[in-house]
Tab-separated table of C-alpha atoms in Angstrom:
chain	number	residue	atom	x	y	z
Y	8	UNK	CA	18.527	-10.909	23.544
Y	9	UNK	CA	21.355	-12.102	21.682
Y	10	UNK	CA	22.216	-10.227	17.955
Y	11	UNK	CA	23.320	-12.808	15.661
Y	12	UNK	CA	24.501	-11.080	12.057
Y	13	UNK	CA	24.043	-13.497	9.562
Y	14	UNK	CA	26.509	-12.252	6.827
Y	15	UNK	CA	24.477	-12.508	3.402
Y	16	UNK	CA	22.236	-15.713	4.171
Y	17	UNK	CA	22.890	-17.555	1.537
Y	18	UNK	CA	19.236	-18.755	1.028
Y	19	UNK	CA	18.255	-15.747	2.036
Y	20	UNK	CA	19.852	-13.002	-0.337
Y	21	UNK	CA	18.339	-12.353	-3.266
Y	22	UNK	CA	20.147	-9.895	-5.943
Y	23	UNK	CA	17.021	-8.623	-7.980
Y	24	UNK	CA	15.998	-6.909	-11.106
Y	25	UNK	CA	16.933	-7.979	-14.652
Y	26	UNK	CA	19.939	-6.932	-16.528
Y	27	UNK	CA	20.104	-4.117	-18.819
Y	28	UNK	CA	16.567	-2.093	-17.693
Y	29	UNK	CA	16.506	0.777	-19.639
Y	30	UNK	CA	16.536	4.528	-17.451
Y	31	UNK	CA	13.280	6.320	-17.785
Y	32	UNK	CA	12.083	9.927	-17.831
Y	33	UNK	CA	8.749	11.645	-17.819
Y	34	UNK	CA	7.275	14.692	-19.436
Y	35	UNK	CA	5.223	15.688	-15.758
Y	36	UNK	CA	5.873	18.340	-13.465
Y	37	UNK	CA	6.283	15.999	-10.739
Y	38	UNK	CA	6.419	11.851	-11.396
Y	39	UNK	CA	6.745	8.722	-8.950
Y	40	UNK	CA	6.841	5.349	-9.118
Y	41	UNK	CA	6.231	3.434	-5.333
Y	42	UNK	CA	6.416	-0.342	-5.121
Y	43	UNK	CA	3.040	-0.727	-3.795
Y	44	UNK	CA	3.520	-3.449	-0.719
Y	45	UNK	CA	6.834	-1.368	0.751
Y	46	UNK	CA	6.254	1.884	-0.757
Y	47	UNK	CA	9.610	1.933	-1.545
Y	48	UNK	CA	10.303	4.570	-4.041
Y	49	UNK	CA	11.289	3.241	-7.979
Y	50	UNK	CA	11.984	6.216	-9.379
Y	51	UNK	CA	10.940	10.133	-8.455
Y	52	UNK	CA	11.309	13.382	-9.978
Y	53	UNK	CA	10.571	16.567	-8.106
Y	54	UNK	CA	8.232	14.060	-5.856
Y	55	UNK	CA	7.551	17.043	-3.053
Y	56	UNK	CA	6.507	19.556	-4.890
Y	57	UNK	CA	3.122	20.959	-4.126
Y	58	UNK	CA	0.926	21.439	-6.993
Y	59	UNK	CA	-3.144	21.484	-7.810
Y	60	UNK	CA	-4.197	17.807	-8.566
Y	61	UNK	CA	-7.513	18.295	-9.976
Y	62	UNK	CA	-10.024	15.299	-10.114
Y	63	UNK	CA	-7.212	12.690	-8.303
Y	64	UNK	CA	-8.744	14.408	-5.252
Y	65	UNK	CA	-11.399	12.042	-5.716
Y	66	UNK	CA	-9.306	9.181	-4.808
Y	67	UNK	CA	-9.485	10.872	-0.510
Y	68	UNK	CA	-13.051	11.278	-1.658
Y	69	UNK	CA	-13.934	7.524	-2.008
Y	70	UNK	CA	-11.444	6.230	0.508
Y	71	UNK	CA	-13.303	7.916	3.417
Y	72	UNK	CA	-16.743	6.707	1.728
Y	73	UNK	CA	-15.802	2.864	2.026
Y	74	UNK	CA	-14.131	3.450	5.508
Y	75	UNK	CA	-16.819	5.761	6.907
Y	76	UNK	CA	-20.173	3.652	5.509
Y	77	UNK	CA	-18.610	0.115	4.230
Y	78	UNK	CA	-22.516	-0.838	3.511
Y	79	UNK	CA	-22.488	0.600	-0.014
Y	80	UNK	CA	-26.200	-0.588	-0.868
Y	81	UNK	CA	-27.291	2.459	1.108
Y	82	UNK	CA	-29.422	4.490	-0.665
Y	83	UNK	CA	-28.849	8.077	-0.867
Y	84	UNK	CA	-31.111	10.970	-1.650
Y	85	UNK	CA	-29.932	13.612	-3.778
Y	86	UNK	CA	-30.041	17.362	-2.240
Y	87	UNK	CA	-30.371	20.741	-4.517
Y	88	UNK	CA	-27.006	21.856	-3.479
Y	89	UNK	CA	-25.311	18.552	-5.044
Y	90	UNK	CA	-26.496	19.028	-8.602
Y	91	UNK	CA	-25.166	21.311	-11.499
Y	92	UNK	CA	-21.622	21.224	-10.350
Y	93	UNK	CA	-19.163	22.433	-12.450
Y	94	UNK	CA	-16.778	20.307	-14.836
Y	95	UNK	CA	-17.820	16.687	-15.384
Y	96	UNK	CA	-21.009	15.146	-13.945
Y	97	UNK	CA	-22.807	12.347	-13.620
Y	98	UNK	CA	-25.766	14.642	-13.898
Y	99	UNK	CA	-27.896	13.366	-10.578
Y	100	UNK	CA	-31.099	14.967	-10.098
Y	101	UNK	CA	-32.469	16.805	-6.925
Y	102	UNK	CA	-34.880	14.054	-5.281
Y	103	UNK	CA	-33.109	11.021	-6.637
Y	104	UNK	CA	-32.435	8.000	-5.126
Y	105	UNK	CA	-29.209	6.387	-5.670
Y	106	UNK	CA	-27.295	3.674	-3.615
Y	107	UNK	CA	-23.312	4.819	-2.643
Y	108	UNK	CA	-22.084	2.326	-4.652
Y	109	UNK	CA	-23.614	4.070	-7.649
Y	110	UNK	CA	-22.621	7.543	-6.582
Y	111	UNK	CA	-18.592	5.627	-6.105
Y	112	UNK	CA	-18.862	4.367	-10.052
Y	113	UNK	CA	-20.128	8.012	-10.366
Y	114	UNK	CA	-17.285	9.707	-9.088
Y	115	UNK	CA	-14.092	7.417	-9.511
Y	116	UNK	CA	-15.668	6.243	-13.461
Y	117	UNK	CA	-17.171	9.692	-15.096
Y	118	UNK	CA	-15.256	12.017	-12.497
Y	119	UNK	CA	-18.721	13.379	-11.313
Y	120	UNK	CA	-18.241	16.740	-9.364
Y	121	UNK	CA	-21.632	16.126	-8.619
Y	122	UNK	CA	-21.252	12.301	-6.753
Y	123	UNK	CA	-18.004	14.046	-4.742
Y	124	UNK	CA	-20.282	16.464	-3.100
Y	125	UNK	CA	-23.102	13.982	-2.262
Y	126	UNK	CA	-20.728	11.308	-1.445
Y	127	UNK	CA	-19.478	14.300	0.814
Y	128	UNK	CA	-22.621	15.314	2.305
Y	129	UNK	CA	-24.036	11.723	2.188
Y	130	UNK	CA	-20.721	10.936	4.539
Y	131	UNK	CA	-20.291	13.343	6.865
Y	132	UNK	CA	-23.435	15.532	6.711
Y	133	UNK	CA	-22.158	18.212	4.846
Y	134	UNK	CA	-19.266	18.909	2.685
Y	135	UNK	CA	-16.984	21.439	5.093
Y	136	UNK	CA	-17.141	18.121	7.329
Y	137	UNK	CA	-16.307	15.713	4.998
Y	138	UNK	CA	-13.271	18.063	3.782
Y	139	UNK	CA	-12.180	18.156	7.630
Y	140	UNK	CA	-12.325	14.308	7.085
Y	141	UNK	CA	-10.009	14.390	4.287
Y	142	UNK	CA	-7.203	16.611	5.838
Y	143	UNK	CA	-7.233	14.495	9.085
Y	144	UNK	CA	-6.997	11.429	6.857
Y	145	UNK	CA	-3.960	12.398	4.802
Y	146	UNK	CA	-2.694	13.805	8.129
Y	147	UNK	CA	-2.930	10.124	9.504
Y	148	UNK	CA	-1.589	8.993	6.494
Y	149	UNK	CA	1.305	10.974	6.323
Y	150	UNK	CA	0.874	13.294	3.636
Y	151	UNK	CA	2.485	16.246	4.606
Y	152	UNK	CA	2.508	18.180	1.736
Y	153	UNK	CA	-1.319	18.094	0.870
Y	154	UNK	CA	-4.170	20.170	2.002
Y	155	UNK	CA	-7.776	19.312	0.866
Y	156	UNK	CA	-10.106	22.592	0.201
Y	157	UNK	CA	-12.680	20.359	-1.449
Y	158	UNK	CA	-13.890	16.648	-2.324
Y	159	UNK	CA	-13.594	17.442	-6.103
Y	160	UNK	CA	-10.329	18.772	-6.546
Y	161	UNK	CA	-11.367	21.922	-8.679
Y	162	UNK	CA	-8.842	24.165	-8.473
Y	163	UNK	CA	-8.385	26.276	-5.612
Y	164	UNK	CA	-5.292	27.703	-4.133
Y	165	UNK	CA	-5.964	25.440	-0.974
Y	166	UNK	CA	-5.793	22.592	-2.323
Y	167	UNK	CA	-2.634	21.133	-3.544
Y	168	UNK	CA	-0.782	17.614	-2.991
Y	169	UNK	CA	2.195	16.247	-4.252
Y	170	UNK	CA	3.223	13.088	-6.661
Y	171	UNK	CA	5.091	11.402	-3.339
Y	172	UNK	CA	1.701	12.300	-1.178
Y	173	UNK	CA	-0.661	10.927	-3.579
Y	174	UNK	CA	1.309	7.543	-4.189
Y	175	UNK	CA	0.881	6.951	-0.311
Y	176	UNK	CA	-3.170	7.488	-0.659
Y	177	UNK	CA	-2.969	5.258	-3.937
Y	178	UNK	CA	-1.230	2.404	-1.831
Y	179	UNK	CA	-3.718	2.307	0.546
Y	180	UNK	CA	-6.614	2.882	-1.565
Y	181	UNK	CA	-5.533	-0.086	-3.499
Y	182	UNK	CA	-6.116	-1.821	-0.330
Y	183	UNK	CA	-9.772	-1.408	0.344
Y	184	UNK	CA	-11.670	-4.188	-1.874
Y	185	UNK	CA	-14.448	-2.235	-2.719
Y	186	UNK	CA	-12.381	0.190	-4.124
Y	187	UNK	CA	-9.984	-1.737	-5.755
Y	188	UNK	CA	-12.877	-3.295	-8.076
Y	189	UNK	CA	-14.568	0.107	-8.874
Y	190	UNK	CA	-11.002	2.193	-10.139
Y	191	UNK	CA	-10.375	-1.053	-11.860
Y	192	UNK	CA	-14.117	-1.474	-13.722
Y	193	UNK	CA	-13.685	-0.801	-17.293
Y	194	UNK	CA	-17.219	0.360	-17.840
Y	195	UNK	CA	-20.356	-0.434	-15.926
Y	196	UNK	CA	-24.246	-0.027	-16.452
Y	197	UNK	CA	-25.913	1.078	-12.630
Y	198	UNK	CA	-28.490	3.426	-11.672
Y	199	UNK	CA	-29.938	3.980	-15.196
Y	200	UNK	CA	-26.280	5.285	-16.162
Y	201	UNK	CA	-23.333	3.868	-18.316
Y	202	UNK	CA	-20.188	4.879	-17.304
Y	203	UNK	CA	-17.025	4.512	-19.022
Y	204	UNK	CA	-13.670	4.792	-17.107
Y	205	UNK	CA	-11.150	7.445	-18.314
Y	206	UNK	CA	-8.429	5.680	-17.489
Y	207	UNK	CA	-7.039	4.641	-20.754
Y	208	UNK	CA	-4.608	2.206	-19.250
Y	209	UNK	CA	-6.829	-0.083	-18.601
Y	210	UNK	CA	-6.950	-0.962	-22.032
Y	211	UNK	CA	-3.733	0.175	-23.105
Y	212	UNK	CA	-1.167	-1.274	-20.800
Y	213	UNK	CA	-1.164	-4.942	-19.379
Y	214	UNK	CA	-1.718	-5.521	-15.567
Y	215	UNK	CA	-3.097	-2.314	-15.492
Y	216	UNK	CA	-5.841	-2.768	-12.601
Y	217	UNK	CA	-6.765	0.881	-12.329
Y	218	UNK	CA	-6.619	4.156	-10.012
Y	219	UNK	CA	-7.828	7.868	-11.502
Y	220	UNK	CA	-7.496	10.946	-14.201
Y	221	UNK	CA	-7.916	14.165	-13.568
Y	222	UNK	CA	-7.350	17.804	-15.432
Y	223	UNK	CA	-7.903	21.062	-15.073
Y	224	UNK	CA	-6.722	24.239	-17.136
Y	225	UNK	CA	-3.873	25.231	-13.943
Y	226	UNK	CA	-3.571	21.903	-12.958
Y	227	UNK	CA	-2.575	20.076	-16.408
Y	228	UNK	CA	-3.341	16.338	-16.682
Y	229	UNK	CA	-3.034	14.197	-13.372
Y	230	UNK	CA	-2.636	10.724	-12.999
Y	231	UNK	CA	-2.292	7.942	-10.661
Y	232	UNK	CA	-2.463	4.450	-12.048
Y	233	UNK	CA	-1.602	0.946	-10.699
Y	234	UNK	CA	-0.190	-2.012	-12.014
Y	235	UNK	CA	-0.041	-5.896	-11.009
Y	236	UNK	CA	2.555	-8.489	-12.458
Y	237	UNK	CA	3.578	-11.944	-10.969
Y	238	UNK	CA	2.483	-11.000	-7.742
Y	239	UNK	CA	3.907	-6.970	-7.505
Y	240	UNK	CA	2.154	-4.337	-7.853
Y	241	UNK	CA	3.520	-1.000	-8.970
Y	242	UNK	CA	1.628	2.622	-8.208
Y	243	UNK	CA	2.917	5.644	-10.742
Y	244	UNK	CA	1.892	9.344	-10.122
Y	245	UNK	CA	2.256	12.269	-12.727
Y	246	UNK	CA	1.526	15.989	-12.242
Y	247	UNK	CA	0.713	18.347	-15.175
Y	248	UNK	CA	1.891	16.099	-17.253
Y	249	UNK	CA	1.223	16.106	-20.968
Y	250	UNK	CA	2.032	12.563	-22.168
Y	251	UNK	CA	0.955	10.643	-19.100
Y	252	UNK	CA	-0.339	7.455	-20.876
Y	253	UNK	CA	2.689	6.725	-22.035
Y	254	UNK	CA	4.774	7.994	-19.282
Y	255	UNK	CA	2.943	5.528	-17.088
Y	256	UNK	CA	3.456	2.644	-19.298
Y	257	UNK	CA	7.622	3.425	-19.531
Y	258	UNK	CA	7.470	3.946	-15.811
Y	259	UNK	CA	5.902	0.447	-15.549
Y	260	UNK	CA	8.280	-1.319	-18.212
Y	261	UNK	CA	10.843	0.252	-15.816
Y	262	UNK	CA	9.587	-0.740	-12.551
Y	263	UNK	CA	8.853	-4.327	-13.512
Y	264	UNK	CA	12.191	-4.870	-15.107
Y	265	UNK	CA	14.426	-3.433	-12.718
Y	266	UNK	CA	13.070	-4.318	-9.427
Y	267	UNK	CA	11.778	-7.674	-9.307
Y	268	UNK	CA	9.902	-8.699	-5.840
Y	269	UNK	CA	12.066	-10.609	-4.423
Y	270	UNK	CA	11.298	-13.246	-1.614
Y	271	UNK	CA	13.431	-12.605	2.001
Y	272	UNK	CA	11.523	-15.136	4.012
Y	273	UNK	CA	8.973	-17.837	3.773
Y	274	UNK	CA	6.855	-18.989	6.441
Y	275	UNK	CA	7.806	-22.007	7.993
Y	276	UNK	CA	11.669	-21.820	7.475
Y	277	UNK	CA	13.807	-22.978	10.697
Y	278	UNK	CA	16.343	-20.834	11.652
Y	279	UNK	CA	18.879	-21.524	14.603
Y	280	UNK	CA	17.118	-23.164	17.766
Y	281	UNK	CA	17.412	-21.736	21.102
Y	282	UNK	CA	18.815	-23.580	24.176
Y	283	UNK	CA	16.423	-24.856	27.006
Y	284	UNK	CA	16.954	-25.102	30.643
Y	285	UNK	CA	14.585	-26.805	33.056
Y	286	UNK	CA	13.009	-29.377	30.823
Y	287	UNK	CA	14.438	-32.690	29.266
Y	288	UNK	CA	14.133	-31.041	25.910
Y	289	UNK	CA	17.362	-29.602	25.384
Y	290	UNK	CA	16.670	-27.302	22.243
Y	291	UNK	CA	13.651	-25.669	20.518
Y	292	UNK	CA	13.043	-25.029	17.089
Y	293	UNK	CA	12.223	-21.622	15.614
Y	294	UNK	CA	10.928	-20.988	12.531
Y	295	UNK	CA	9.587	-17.755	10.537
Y	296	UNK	CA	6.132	-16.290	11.042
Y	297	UNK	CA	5.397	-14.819	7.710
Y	298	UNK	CA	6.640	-14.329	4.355
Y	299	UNK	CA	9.095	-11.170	3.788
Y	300	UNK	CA	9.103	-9.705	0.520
Y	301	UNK	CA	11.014	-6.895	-1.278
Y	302	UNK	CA	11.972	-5.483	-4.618
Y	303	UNK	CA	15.463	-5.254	-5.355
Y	304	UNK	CA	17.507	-4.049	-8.050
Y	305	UNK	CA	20.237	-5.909	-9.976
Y	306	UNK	CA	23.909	-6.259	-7.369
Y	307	UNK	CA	21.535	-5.037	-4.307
Y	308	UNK	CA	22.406	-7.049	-1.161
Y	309	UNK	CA	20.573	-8.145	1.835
Y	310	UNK	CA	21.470	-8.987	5.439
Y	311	UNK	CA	19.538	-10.548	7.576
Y	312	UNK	CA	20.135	-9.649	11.582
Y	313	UNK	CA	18.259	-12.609	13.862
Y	314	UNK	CA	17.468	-11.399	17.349
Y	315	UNK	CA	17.224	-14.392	19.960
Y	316	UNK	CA	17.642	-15.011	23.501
Y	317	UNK	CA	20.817	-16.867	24.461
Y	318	UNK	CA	18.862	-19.626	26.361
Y	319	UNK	CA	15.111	-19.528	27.332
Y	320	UNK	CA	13.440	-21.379	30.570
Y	321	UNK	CA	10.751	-23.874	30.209
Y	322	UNK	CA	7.705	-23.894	29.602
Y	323	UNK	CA	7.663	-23.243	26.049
Y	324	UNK	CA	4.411	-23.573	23.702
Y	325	UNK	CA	4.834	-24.009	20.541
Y	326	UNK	CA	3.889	-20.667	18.365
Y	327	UNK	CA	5.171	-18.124	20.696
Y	328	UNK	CA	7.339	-15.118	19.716
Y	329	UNK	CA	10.774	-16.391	20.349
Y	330	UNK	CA	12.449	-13.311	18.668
Y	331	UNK	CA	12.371	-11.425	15.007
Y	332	UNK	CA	14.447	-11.371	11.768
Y	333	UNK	CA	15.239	-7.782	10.142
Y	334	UNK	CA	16.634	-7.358	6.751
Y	335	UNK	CA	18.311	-4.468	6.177
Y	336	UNK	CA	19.856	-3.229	2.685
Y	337	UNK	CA	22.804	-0.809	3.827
Y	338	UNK	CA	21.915	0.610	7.011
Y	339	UNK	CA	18.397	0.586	6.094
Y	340	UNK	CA	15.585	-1.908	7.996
Y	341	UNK	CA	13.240	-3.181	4.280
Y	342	UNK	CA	11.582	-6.058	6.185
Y	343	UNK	CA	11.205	-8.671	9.087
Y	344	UNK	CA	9.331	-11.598	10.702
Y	345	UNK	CA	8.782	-12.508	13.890
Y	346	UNK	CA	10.159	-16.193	15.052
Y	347	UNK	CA	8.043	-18.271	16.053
Y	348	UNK	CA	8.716	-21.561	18.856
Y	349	UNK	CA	8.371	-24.615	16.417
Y	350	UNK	CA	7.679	-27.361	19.272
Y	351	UNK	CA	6.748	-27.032	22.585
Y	352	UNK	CA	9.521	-27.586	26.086
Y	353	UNK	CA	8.013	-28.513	29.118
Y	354	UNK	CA	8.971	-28.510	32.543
Y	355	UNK	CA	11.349	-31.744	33.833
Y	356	UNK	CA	8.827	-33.067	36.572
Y	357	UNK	CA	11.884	-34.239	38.429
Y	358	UNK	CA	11.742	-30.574	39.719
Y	359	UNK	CA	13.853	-27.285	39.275
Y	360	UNK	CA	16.906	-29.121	38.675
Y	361	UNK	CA	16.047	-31.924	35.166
Y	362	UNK	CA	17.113	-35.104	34.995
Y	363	UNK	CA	19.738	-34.223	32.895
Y	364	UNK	CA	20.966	-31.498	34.721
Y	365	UNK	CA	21.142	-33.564	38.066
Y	366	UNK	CA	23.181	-36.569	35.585
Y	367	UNK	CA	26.078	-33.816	34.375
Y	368	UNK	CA	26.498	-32.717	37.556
Y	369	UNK	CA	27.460	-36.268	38.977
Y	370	UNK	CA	30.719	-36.034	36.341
């Protein structure tokens, strides 16, 4: 393959943000911000330090429910052992019936202790499962720092996380549809219950679309909350933090005025074609596969590095993988697309030497 640098493509580079964003600070513990499409991190403070999360827990808790049984009209019966939980509740009754979509409003809308543990048991068969579940999960998910002891995230000194950990679950809760409409439901009438989310941001801050509270005496108010603007979306995390509301909302003001998403590629775009031997087609177009997006900050530069082959042999069909395009911002990969053959090359009939081959070589 040959490495072509492309030295700041001119249509390419894009120098983000917007003049004059003002820094930020938080009162937490531990604070993030995470662009939510790259994860890259906005701003962090003390982001790997483990600490008790409280009810954020439940965000592991619902994310296995709508990967593990994505049918959420099944209906659930309520066991003994679920009911009277401590701390908030959505006060089910032994015997009950209630579909998993109900027990999900439940537990991401009132907090109910009680919907983590049959969501829990509903899931897995019992809750010492489902917690297995849960540590695997954030194992696969890269959470390093985090270690579930329950689905409820009352406090115990086995269960802790961390703001960087928890902004990785967000992201990919944020993901799953489902779940995406319940932490962003304002309030919601189901299964003889009215539920009103916590989550004051909702209401509070603009492009808010949700995510979950939580609080315990040890633990101090937790918070993960998500925001959507023009097409970004922005994930914040806060640990024992006493003034998250508005913490969240500077964070936001922050993230949204200093990084803008910024567009790398489109789809469609021809690049540099590639030489063609063995067909009367001389050249064939290559174009990008996807688009590329990234935030950047103001005077933040972007290279692009196109990997080709030097020549290719025909056949060619049109919307193969001729090669990729990386962007990198210092040393560091943000992005890329594979190319993509724009028109097909095929073979000179003439035979292994073309036509035009066979006409050069007579001069």
């Amino acid at each position: 393959m040959k490495r072509m640098l492309a030295a700041l493509l001119a249509l390419l580079l894009i120098v983000g943000g917007l003049p004059g964003a003002a820094a930020v600070s938080t009162s937490a513990s531990s604070a993030i911000l995470v662009d939510g499409e790259t994860g890259r991190v906005l701003y962090a403070q003390n982001p790997e330090e483990r600490r008790l999360i409280a009810s954020i827990t439940k965000l592991m808790t619902a994310l296995l429910a709508v990967e593990h049984c994505p049918d959420l009209s099944e209906t659930v019966t309520i066991r003994p052992e679920w009911c009277g939980a401590e701390g908030s509740s959505m006060y089910l009754r032994p015997g009950e019936k209630v579909t998993l979509e109900a027990l999900l409003y439940g537990l991401m809308l009132a907090s109910g202790n009680d919907a983590a543990l049959a969501v829990a048991g509903h899931c897995a068969g019992d809750v010492e499962a489902f917690v297995e579940q849960m540590n695997r999960r954030a194992a696969e998910l890269g959470m390093v720092n985090t270690h579930f002891a329950n689905p409820n995230g009352l406090n115990d000194p086995e269960h802790y996380s961390t703001a960087a950990d928890m902004a990785k679950l967000a992201c990919v809760c944020m993901e799953q549809e489902a779940l995406a409409r319940i932490v962003g439901t304002r309030s919601i009438t189901i299964a003889g219950r009215s539920f009103t989310n916590h989550n004051k941001l909702l209401w509070r801050y603009e492009g808010c679309v949700g995510m979950k509270t939580g609080y315990t005496e040890k633990a101090g108010r937790t918070l993960v909350s998500c925001a959507q603007r023009e097409g970004q979306r922005l994930i914040a995390v806060t640990l024992n933090d006493r003034d998250d509301w508005k913490d969240h909302a500077a964070l936001f003001d922050y993230g949204f005025a200093s990084y803008r998403r910024s567009v790398l590629a489109l789809a469609g775009r021809e690049v540099q074609p590639v030489p063609v031997t063995g067909s009367l087609c001389r050249f064939v177009p290559v174009r990008t596969a996807s688009d590329v997006y990234y935030p950047l900050a103001e005077g933040e530069q972007v290279r692009a590095e196109i990997l080709l082959p030097n020549s290719v042999k025909a056949p060619v069909q049109a919307g193969e993988e001729a090669g990729r395009m990386v962007f990198y911002l210092g040393d560091q990969p943000i992005g890329e697309t594979a190319l993509v053959y724009a028109a097909s090359a095929h073979v000179d009939s003439a035979g292994d030497e073309g036509l035009w081959d066979r006409f050069l070589h007579l001069f």
